[in-house]
Amino acid sequence: IKRRLEETLKTEANISAAREKYRPAATRGSLLYFVVADLGLIDPMYQFSLRYFTQLFNTTIENSTKSEDLNQRLQIILDSTTENIYTNVSRGLFEKDKLIFSFLLCAEILKLQGVINDIEWNFLLRGGLVTEEKRPPKPNHDWLSLEHWNQALLLVGVCDVFKTLPHDIEHYQQPIYVQINPELRIVISSNDITTNVPSDYNTKLSDFQKLLFVKAFAPYSLVQSITYFVA
C-alpha cells in the first residue's frame, strides 16, 4: 500500500508539472473567452456559449501541428487557437464590429504581456480632464490650441515617455509628430506637416503610445490609426 501511495503521489506530481508547463495556453484560452463574452456588451445578439468556445478551443489544439519541442508546441497552440477563434467568431459579427473585436483581442494580449498598462488603456478609452489650478499657462504659439495644450499636460501623467512633452512644446525647437503610416502623420505644429526632419516622438513612442498621441491631438483619426495598428 505504501509503495502504491508513493507511486500515486509521484504520478500526480508529474501530471501537475506537465500541466504547469502548458499554463500559458490556458491563460490565452481564458483571455480569448472573456474577450468573446464581452462582445455581448456591443450587441446583445453576440452570444457565444462557453460550451461552443470550449469545443472550438479543444478541437483547435487537437488538430494543431505537433512538436516535441515544448516552446515550439506552446507557440503553435497560442497562434492556432487565437487565429481559429478570431476567424470563427468574426464570421458572426457585423462588419462594423470586426475592428472593435480585433482591437480588443490585440489589446488584451498586449496587456497580458505587459506592453500596455491600465493607465494607458484608460486614457485611450476615456481621456482625462485638466483642472484649472494644476494647469500651467499655454505657451504663446499661434499653432497651439488650448485643447492641445491641455492634452499634452494630461499625457504627462499617462506614461514617462510624455514627461517632457509640455517642455518640448513650450521651447519648440524640433518637429513633434508621429507617423502612423505612410499616408497619415499626426502633428502638433502645423510647420511639421511636410517636414523631412525626424521627430523624437515618432522614434521613441511604441505603436500603442502613438495611439495615445492620436487620441490626444487628432481623435478624428483614431479609427484609421487603430485599423493600421491591428493590421
JSON list of N, CA and C in Angstrom, two decimals, residues 13-74:
[
{"chain": "A", "resi": 13, "resn": "ALA", "atom": "N", "xyz": [2.39, 14.37, -9.08]},
{"chain": "A", "resi": 13, "resn": "ALA", "atom": "CA", "xyz": [3.39, 15.44, -9.18]},
{"chain": "A", "resi": 13, "resn": "ALA", "atom": "C", "xyz": [3.83, 15.64, -10.63]},
{"chain": "A", "resi": 14, "resn": "ASN", "atom": "N", "xyz": [3.99, 14.53, -11.35]},
{"chain": "A", "resi": 14, "resn": "ASN", "atom": "CA", "xyz": [4.38, 14.61, -12.77]},
{"chain": "A", "resi": 14, "resn": "ASN", "atom": "C", "xyz": [3.29, 15.27, -13.60]},
{"chain": "A", "resi": 15, "resn": "ILE", "atom": "N", "xyz": [2.04, 14.90, -13.30]},
{"chain": "A", "resi": 15, "resn": "ILE", "atom": "CA", "xyz": [0.90, 15.50, -14.02]},
{"chain": "A", "resi": 15, "resn": "ILE", "atom": "C", "xyz": [0.82, 17.00, -13.75]},
{"chain": "A", "resi": 16, "resn": "SER", "atom": "N", "xyz": [1.01, 17.37, -12.47]},
{"chain": "A", "resi": 16, "resn": "SER", "atom": "CA", "xyz": [0.96, 18.79, -12.11]},
{"chain": "A", "resi": 16, "resn": "SER", "atom": "C", "xyz": [2.07, 19.58, -12.80]},
{"chain": "A", "resi": 17, "resn": "ALA", "atom": "N", "xyz": [3.26, 18.97, -12.86]},
{"chain": "A", "resi": 17, "resn": "ALA", "atom": "CA", "xyz": [4.39, 19.63, -13.52]},
{"chain": "A", "resi": 17, "resn": "ALA", "atom": "C", "xyz": [4.13, 19.82, -15.01]},
{"chain": "A", "resi": 18, "resn": "ALA", "atom": "N", "xyz": [3.56, 18.77, -15.63]},
{"chain": "A", "resi": 18, "resn": "ALA", "atom": "CA", "xyz": [3.24, 18.86, -17.06]},
{"chain": "A", "resi": 18, "resn": "ALA", "atom": "C", "xyz": [2.16, 19.90, -17.31]},
{"chain": "A", "resi": 19, "resn": "ARG", "atom": "N", "xyz": [1.16, 19.94, -16.42]},
{"chain": "A", "resi": 19, "resn": "ARG", "atom": "CA", "xyz": [0.08, 20.91, -16.57]},
{"chain": "A", "resi": 19, "resn": "ARG", "atom": "C", "xyz": [0.61, 22.33, -16.45]},
{"chain": "A", "resi": 20, "resn": "GLU", "atom": "N", "xyz": [1.54, 22.54, -15.53]},
{"chain": "A", "resi": 20, "resn": "GLU", "atom": "CA", "xyz": [2.09, 23.87, -15.31]},
{"chain": "A", "resi": 20, "resn": "GLU", "atom": "C", "xyz": [2.83, 24.38, -16.54]},
{"chain": "A", "resi": 21, "resn": "LYS", "atom": "N", "xyz": [3.48, 23.47, -17.26]},
{"chain": "A", "resi": 21, "resn": "LYS", "atom": "CA", "xyz": [4.21, 23.86, -18.47]},
{"chain": "A", "resi": 21, "resn": "LYS", "atom": "C", "xyz": [3.28, 24.42, -19.54]},
{"chain": "A", "resi": 22, "resn": "TYR", "atom": "N", "xyz": [2.02, 23.98, -19.51]},
{"chain": "A", "resi": 22, "resn": "TYR", "atom": "CA", "xyz": [1.06, 24.43, -20.52]},
{"chain": "A", "resi": 22, "resn": "TYR", "atom": "C", "xyz": [0.15, 25.55, -20.01]},
{"chain": "A", "resi": 23, "resn": "ARG", "atom": "N", "xyz": [0.50, 26.12, -18.87]},
{"chain": "A", "resi": 23, "resn": "ARG", "atom": "CA", "xyz": [-0.33, 27.19, -18.30]},
{"chain": "A", "resi": 23, "resn": "ARG", "atom": "C", "xyz": [-0.49, 28.38, -19.26]},
{"chain": "A", "resi": 24, "resn": "PRO", "atom": "N", "xyz": [0.54, 28.79, -20.02]},
{"chain": "A", "resi": 24, "resn": "PRO", "atom": "CA", "xyz": [0.34, 29.90, -20.97]},
{"chain": "A", "resi": 24, "resn": "PRO", "atom": "C", "xyz": [-0.79, 29.65, -21.96]},
{"chain": "A", "resi": 25, "resn": "ALA", "atom": "N", "xyz": [-1.00, 28.39, -22.35]},
{"chain": "A", "resi": 25, "resn": "ALA", "atom": "CA", "xyz": [-2.09, 28.06, -23.27]},
{"chain": "A", "resi": 25, "resn": "ALA", "atom": "C", "xyz": [-3.44, 28.25, -22.58]},
{"chain": "A", "resi": 26, "resn": "ALA", "atom": "N", "xyz": [-3.51, 27.83, -21.31]},
{"chain": "A", "resi": 26, "resn": "ALA", "atom": "CA", "xyz": [-4.76, 28.01, -20.55]},
{"chain": "A", "resi": 26, "resn": "ALA", "atom": "C", "xyz": [-5.05, 29.49, -20.32]},
{"chain": "A", "resi": 27, "resn": "THR", "atom": "N", "xyz": [-4.00, 30.25, -20.04]},
{"chain": "A", "resi": 27, "resn": "THR", "atom": "CA", "xyz": [-4.16, 31.69, -19.83]},
{"chain": "A", "resi": 27, "resn": "THR", "atom": "C", "xyz": [-4.66, 32.37, -21.10]},
{"chain": "A", "resi": 28, "resn": "ARG", "atom": "N", "xyz": [-4.10, 31.98, -22.25]},
{"chain": "A", "resi": 28, "resn": "ARG", "atom": "CA", "xyz": [-4.56, 32.54, -23.52]},
{"chain": "A", "resi": 28, "resn": "ARG", "atom": "C", "xyz": [-6.02, 32.16, -23.77]},
{"chain": "A", "resi": 29, "resn": "GLY", "atom": "N", "xyz": [-6.38, 30.92, -23.45]},
{"chain": "A", "resi": 29, "resn": "GLY", "atom": "CA", "xyz": [-7.76, 30.49, -23.64]},
{"chain": "A", "resi": 29, "resn": "GLY", "atom": "C", "xyz": [-8.73, 31.31, -22.81]},
{"chain": "A", "resi": 30, "resn": "SER", "atom": "N", "xyz": [-8.36, 31.57, -21.56]},
{"chain": "A", "resi": 30, "resn": "SER", "atom": "CA", "xyz": [-9.20, 32.39, -20.68]},
{"chain": "A", "resi": 30, "resn": "SER", "atom": "C", "xyz": [-9.34, 33.81, -21.24]},
{"chain": "A", "resi": 31, "resn": "LEU", "atom": "N", "xyz": [-8.24, 34.37, -21.69]},
{"chain": "A", "resi": 31, "resn": "LEU", "atom": "CA", "xyz": [-8.26, 35.71, -22.28]},
{"chain": "A", "resi": 31, "resn": "LEU", "atom": "C", "xyz": [-9.19, 35.77, -23.49]},
{"chain": "A", "resi": 32, "resn": "LEU", "atom": "N", "xyz": [-9.05, 34.79, -24.38]},
{"chain": "A", "resi": 32, "resn": "LEU", "atom": "CA", "xyz": [-9.88, 34.76, -25.58]},
{"chain": "A", "resi": 32, "resn": "LEU", "atom": "C", "xyz": [-11.35, 34.66, -25.23]},
{"chain": "A", "resi": 33, "resn": "TYR", "atom": "N", "xyz": [-11.67, 33.80, -24.27]},
{"chain": "A", "resi": 33, "resn": "TYR", "atom": "CA", "xyz": [-13.07, 33.60, -23.91]},
{"chain": "A", "resi": 33, "resn": "TYR", "atom": "C", "xyz": [-13.71, 34.90, -23.39]},
{"chain": "A", "resi": 34, "resn": "PHE", "atom": "N", "xyz": [-13.01, 35.60, -22.50]},
{"chain": "A", "resi": 34, "resn": "PHE", "atom": "CA", "xyz": [-13.62, 36.79, -21.91]},
{"chain": "A", "resi": 34, "resn": "PHE", "atom": "C", "xyz": [-13.74, 37.93, -22.92]},
{"chain": "A", "resi": 35, "resn": "VAL", "atom": "N", "xyz": [-12.83, 38.00, -23.88]},
{"chain": "A", "resi": 35, "resn": "VAL", "atom": "CA", "xyz": [-12.99, 38.99, -24.96]},
{"chain": "A", "resi": 35, "resn": "VAL", "atom": "C", "xyz": [-14.23, 38.65, -25.78]},
{"chain": "A", "resi": 36, "resn": "VAL", "atom": "N", "xyz": [-14.39, 37.38, -26.11]},
{"chain": "A", "resi": 36, "resn": "VAL", "atom": "CA", "xyz": [-15.55, 36.94, -26.88]},
{"chain": "A", "resi": 36, "resn": "VAL", "atom": "C", "xyz": [-16.84, 37.18, -26.09]},
{"chain": "A", "resi": 37, "resn": "ALA", "atom": "N", "xyz": [-16.81, 36.86, -24.80]},
{"chain": "A", "resi": 37, "resn": "ALA", "atom": "CA", "xyz": [-18.00, 37.04, -23.96]},
{"chain": "A", "resi": 37, "resn": "ALA", "atom": "C", "xyz": [-18.40, 38.51, -23.88]},
{"chain": "A", "resi": 38, "resn": "ASP", "atom": "N", "xyz": [-17.42, 39.41, -23.88]},
{"chain": "A", "resi": 38, "resn": "ASP", "atom": "CA", "xyz": [-17.72, 40.84, -23.78]},
{"chain": "A", "resi": 38, "resn": "ASP", "atom": "C", "xyz": [-18.33, 41.42, -25.05]},
{"chain": "A", "resi": 39, "resn": "LEU", "atom": "N", "xyz": [-18.32, 40.66, -26.13]},
{"chain": "A", "resi": 39, "resn": "LEU", "atom": "CA", "xyz": [-18.94, 41.15, -27.36]},
{"chain": "A", "resi": 39, "resn": "LEU", "atom": "C", "xyz": [-20.43, 41.40, -27.17]},
{"chain": "A", "resi": 40, "resn": "GLY", "atom": "N", "xyz": [-21.03, 40.71, -26.20]},
{"chain": "A", "resi": 40, "resn": "GLY", "atom": "CA", "xyz": [-22.44, 40.92, -25.89]},
{"chain": "A", "resi": 40, "resn": "GLY", "atom": "C", "xyz": [-22.72, 42.33, -25.40]},
{"chain": "A", "resi": 41, "resn": "LEU", "atom": "N", "xyz": [-21.70, 43.02, -24.91]},
{"chain": "A", "resi": 41, "resn": "LEU", "atom": "CA", "xyz": [-21.87, 44.41, -24.48]},
{"chain": "A", "resi": 41, "resn": "LEU", "atom": "C", "xyz": [-21.97, 45.35, -25.67]},
{"chain": "A", "resi": 42, "resn": "ILE", "atom": "N", "xyz": [-21.43, 44.92, -26.80]},
{"chain": "A", "resi": 42, "resn": "ILE", "atom": "CA", "xyz": [-21.51, 45.71, -28.03]},
{"chain": "A", "resi": 42, "resn": "ILE", "atom": "C", "xyz": [-22.87, 45.52, -28.69]},
{"chain": "A", "resi": 43, "resn": "ASP", "atom": "N", "xyz": [-23.32, 44.29, -28.75]},
{"chain": "A", "resi": 43, "resn": "ASP", "atom": "CA", "xyz": [-24.63, 43.96, -29.33]},
{"chain": "A", "resi": 43, "resn": "ASP", "atom": "C", "xyz": [-25.14, 42.69, -28.64]},
{"chain": "A", "resi": 44, "resn": "PRO", "atom": "N", "xyz": [-26.33, 42.75, -28.04]},
{"chain": "A", "resi": 44, "resn": "PRO", "atom": "CA", "xyz": [-26.88, 41.58, -27.34]},
{"chain": "A", "resi": 44, "resn": "PRO", "atom": "C", "xyz": [-27.01, 40.34, -28.23]},
{"chain": "A", "resi": 45, "resn": "MET", "atom": "N", "xyz": [-26.98, 40.55, -29.55]},
{"chain": "A", "resi": 45, "resn": "MET", "atom": "CA", "xyz": [-27.07, 39.41, -30.46]},
{"chain": "A", "resi": 45, "resn": "MET", "atom": "C", "xyz": [-25.82, 38.53, -30.39]},
{"chain": "A", "resi": 46, "resn": "TYR", "atom": "N", "xyz": [-24.72, 39.10, -29.95]},
{"chain": "A", "resi": 46, "resn": "TYR", "atom": "CA", "xyz": [-23.46, 38.36, -29.92]},
{"chain": "A", "resi": 46, "resn": "TYR", "atom": "C", "xyz": [-23.38, 37.50, -28.66]},
{"chain": "A", "resi": 47, "resn": "GLN", "atom": "N", "xyz": [-23.90, 36.31, -28.76]},
{"chain": "A", "resi": 47, "resn": "GLN", "atom": "CA", "xyz": [-23.89, 35.38, -27.64]},
{"chain": "A", "resi": 47, "resn": "GLN", "atom": "C", "xyz": [-23.16, 34.11, -28.05]},
{"chain": "A", "resi": 48, "resn": "PHE", "atom": "N", "xyz": [-22.02, 33.86, -27.42]},
{"chain": "A", "resi": 48, "resn": "PHE", "atom": "CA", "xyz": [-21.23, 32.67, -27.69]},
{"chain": "A", "resi": 48, "resn": "PHE", "atom": "C", "xyz": [-21.10, 31.89, -26.39]},
{"chain": "A", "resi": 49, "resn": "SER", "atom": "N", "xyz": [-21.66, 30.69, -26.36]},
{"chain": "A", "resi": 49, "resn": "SER", "atom": "CA", "xyz": [-21.68, 29.91, -25.12]},
{"chain": "A", "resi": 49, "resn": "SER", "atom": "C", "xyz": [-20.30, 29.40, -24.76]},
{"chain": "A", "resi": 50, "resn": "LEU", "atom": "N", "xyz": [-20.12, 29.12, -23.48]},
{"chain": "A", "resi": 50, "resn": "LEU", "atom": "CA", "xyz": [-18.87, 28.53, -23.00]},
{"chain": "A", "resi": 50, "resn": "LEU", "atom": "C", "xyz": [-18.65, 27.17, -23.64]},
{"chain": "A", "resi": 51, "resn": "ARG", "atom": "N", "xyz": [-19.73, 26.43, -23.83]},
{"chain": "A", "resi": 51, "resn": "ARG", "atom": "CA", "xyz": [-19.61, 25.11, -24.45]},
{"chain": "A", "resi": 51, "resn": "ARG", "atom": "C", "xyz": [-19.08, 25.22, -25.88]},
{"chain": "A", "resi": 52, "resn": "TYR", "atom": "N", "xyz": [-19.64, 26.15, -26.64]},
{"chain": "A", "resi": 52, "resn": "TYR", "atom": "CA", "xyz": [-19.17, 26.37, -28.02]},
{"chain": "A", "resi": 52, "resn": "TYR", "atom": "C", "xyz": [-17.70, 26.75, -28.03]},
{"chain": "A", "resi": 53, "resn": "PHE", "atom": "N", "xyz": [-17.33, 27.66, -27.14]},
{"chain": "A", "resi": 53, "resn": "PHE", "atom": "CA", "xyz": [-15.95, 28.13, -27.09]},
{"chain": "A", "resi": 53, "resn": "PHE", "atom": "C", "xyz": [-15.01, 26.99, -26.71]},
{"chain": "A", "resi": 54, "resn": "THR", "atom": "N", "xyz": [-15.38, 26.22, -25.70]},
{"chain": "A", "resi": 54, "resn": "THR", "atom": "CA", "xyz": [-14.52, 25.12, -25.23]},
{"chain": "A", "resi": 54, "resn": "THR", "atom": "C", "xyz": [-14.31, 24.08, -26.32]},
{"chain": "A", "resi": 55, "resn": "GLN", "atom": "N", "xyz": [-15.38, 23.75, -27.03]},
{"chain": "A", "resi": 55, "resn": "GLN", "atom": "CA", "xyz": [-15.26, 22.77, -28.11]},
{"chain": "A", "resi": 55, "resn": "GLN", "atom": "C", "xyz": [-14.33, 23.28, -29.21]},
{"chain": "A", "resi": 56, "resn": "LEU", "atom": "N", "xyz": [-14.49, 24.54, -29.57]},
{"chain": "A", "resi": 56, "resn": "LEU", "atom": "CA", "xyz": [-13.66, 25.13, -30.61]},
{"chain": "A", "resi": 56, "resn": "LEU", "atom": "C", "xyz": [-12.20, 25.19, -30.17]},
{"chain": "A", "resi": 57, "resn": "PHE", "atom": "N", "xyz": [-11.98, 25.58, -28.93]},
{"chain": "A", "resi": 57, "resn": "PHE", "atom": "CA", "xyz": [-10.62, 25.69, -28.39]},
{"chain": "A", "resi": 57, "resn": "PHE", "atom": "C", "xyz": [-9.94, 24.33, -28.35]},
{"chain": "A", "resi": 58, "resn": "ASN", "atom": "N", "xyz": [-10.64, 23.33, -27.82]},
{"chain": "A", "resi": 58, "resn": "ASN", "atom": "CA", "xyz": [-10.05, 21.99, -27.69]},
{"chain": "A", "resi": 58, "resn": "ASN", "atom": "C", "xyz": [-9.80, 21.34, -29.06]},
{"chain": "A", "resi": 59, "resn": "THR", "atom": "N", "xyz": [-10.76, 21.52, -29.97]},
{"chain": "A", "resi": 59, "resn": "THR", "atom": "CA", "xyz": [-10.60, 20.95, -31.31]},
{"chain": "A", "resi": 59, "resn": "THR", "atom": "C", "xyz": [-9.41, 21.56, -32.03]},
{"chain": "A", "resi": 60, "resn": "THR", "atom": "N", "xyz": [-9.24, 22.86, -31.85]},
{"chain": "A", "resi": 60, "resn": "THR", "atom": "CA", "xyz": [-8.10, 23.54, -32.48]},
{"chain": "A", "resi": 60, "resn": "THR", "atom": "C", "xyz": [-6.78, 22.98, -31.96]},
{"chain": "A", "resi": 61, "resn": "ILE", "atom": "N", "xyz": [-6.70, 22.76, -30.66]},
{"chain": "A", "resi": 61, "resn": "ILE", "atom": "CA", "xyz": [-5.47, 22.20, -30.08]},
{"chain": "A", "resi": 61, "resn": "ILE", "atom": "C", "xyz": [-5.21, 20.79, -30.61]},
{"chain": "A", "resi": 62, "resn": "GLU", "atom": "N", "xyz": [-6.27, 19.98, -30.66]},
{"chain": "A", "resi": 62, "resn": "GLU", "atom": "CA", "xyz": [-6.13, 18.60, -31.13]},
{"chain": "A", "resi": 62, "resn": "GLU", "atom": "C", "xyz": [-5.66, 18.54, -32.58]},
{"chain": "A", "resi": 63, "resn": "ASN", "atom": "N", "xyz": [-6.13, 19.48, -33.39]},
{"chain": "A", "resi": 63, "resn": "ASN", "atom": "CA", "xyz": [-5.80, 19.46, -34.83]},
{"chain": "A", "resi": 63, "resn": "ASN", "atom": "C", "xyz": [-4.55, 20.25, -35.18]},
{"chain": "A", "resi": 64, "resn": "SER", "atom": "N", "xyz": [-3.97, 20.92, -34.21]},
{"chain": "A", "resi": 64, "resn": "SER", "atom": "CA", "xyz": [-2.80, 21.75, -34.50]},
{"chain": "A", "resi": 64, "resn": "SER", "atom": "C", "xyz": [-1.56, 20.89, -34.70]},
{"chain": "A", "resi": 65, "resn": "THR", "atom": "N", "xyz": [-0.57, 21.48, -35.34]},
{"chain": "A", "resi": 65, "resn": "THR", "atom": "CA", "xyz": [0.68, 20.78, -35.63]},
{"chain": "A", "resi": 65, "resn": "THR", "atom": "C", "xyz": [1.39, 20.38, -34.34]},
{"chain": "A", "resi": 66, "resn": "LYS", "atom": "N", "xyz": [1.84, 19.15, -34.29]},
{"chain": "A", "resi": 66, "resn": "LYS", "atom": "CA", "xyz": [2.52, 18.65, -33.09]},
{"chain": "A", "resi": 66, "resn": "LYS", "atom": "C", "xyz": [4.02, 18.94, -33.17]},
{"chain": "A", "resi": 67, "resn": "SER", "atom": "N", "xyz": [4.65, 19.02, -32.00]},
{"chain": "A", "resi": 67, "resn": "SER", "atom": "CA", "xyz": [6.09, 19.23, -31.94]},
{"chain": "A", "resi": 67, "resn": "SER", "atom": "C", "xyz": [6.62, 18.67, -30.62]},
{"chain": "A", "resi": 68, "resn": "GLU", "atom": "N", "xyz": [7.80, 18.08, -30.68]},
{"chain": "A", "resi": 68, "resn": "GLU", "atom": "CA", "xyz": [8.43, 17.54, -29.47]},
{"chain": "A", "resi": 68, "resn": "GLU", "atom": "C", "xyz": [9.03, 18.66, -28.62]},
{"chain": "A", "resi": 69, "resn": "ASP", "atom": "N", "xyz": [9.31, 19.78, -29.25]},
{"chain": "A", "resi": 69, "resn": "ASP", "atom": "CA", "xyz": [9.87, 20.93, -28.53]},
{"chain": "A", "resi": 69, "resn": "ASP", "atom": "C", "xyz": [8.75, 21.68, -27.81]},
{"chain": "A", "resi": 70, "resn": "LEU", "atom": "N", "xyz": [8.84, 21.79, -26.49]},
{"chain": "A", "resi": 70, "resn": "LEU", "atom": "CA", "xyz": [7.76, 22.38, -25.70]},
{"chain": "A", "resi": 70, "resn": "LEU", "atom": "C", "xyz": [7.48, 23.82, -26.09]},
{"chain": "A", "resi": 71, "resn": "ASN", "atom": "N", "xyz": [8.51, 24.63, -26.21]},
{"chain": "A", "resi": 71, "resn": "ASN", "atom": "CA", "xyz": [8.32, 26.05, -26.55]},
{"chain": "A", "resi": 71, "resn": "ASN", "atom": "C", "xyz": [7.67, 26.21, -27.92]},
{"chain": "A", "resi": 72, "resn": "GLN", "atom": "N", "xyz": [8.10, 25.39, -28.86]},
{"chain": "A", "resi": 72, "resn": "GLN", "atom": "CA", "xyz": [7.52, 25.45, -30.20]},
{"chain": "A", "resi": 72, "resn": "GLN", "atom": "C", "xyz": [6.07, 25.00, -30.17]},
{"chain": "A", "resi": 73, "resn": "ARG", "atom": "N", "xyz": [5.81, 23.94, -29.42]},
{"chain": "A", "resi": 73, "resn": "ARG", "atom": "CA", "xyz": [4.44, 23.43, -29.30]},
{"chain": "A", "resi": 73, "resn": "ARG", "atom": "C", "xyz": [3.52, 24.47, -28.66]},
{"chain": "A", "resi": 74, "resn": "LEU", "atom": "N", "xyz": [4.01, 25.14, -27.62]},
{"chain": "A", "resi": 74, "resn": "LEU", "atom": "CA", "xyz": [3.22, 26.18, -26.97]},
{"chain": "A", "resi": 74, "resn": "LEU", "atom": "C", "xyz": [2.90, 27.32, -27.93]}
]
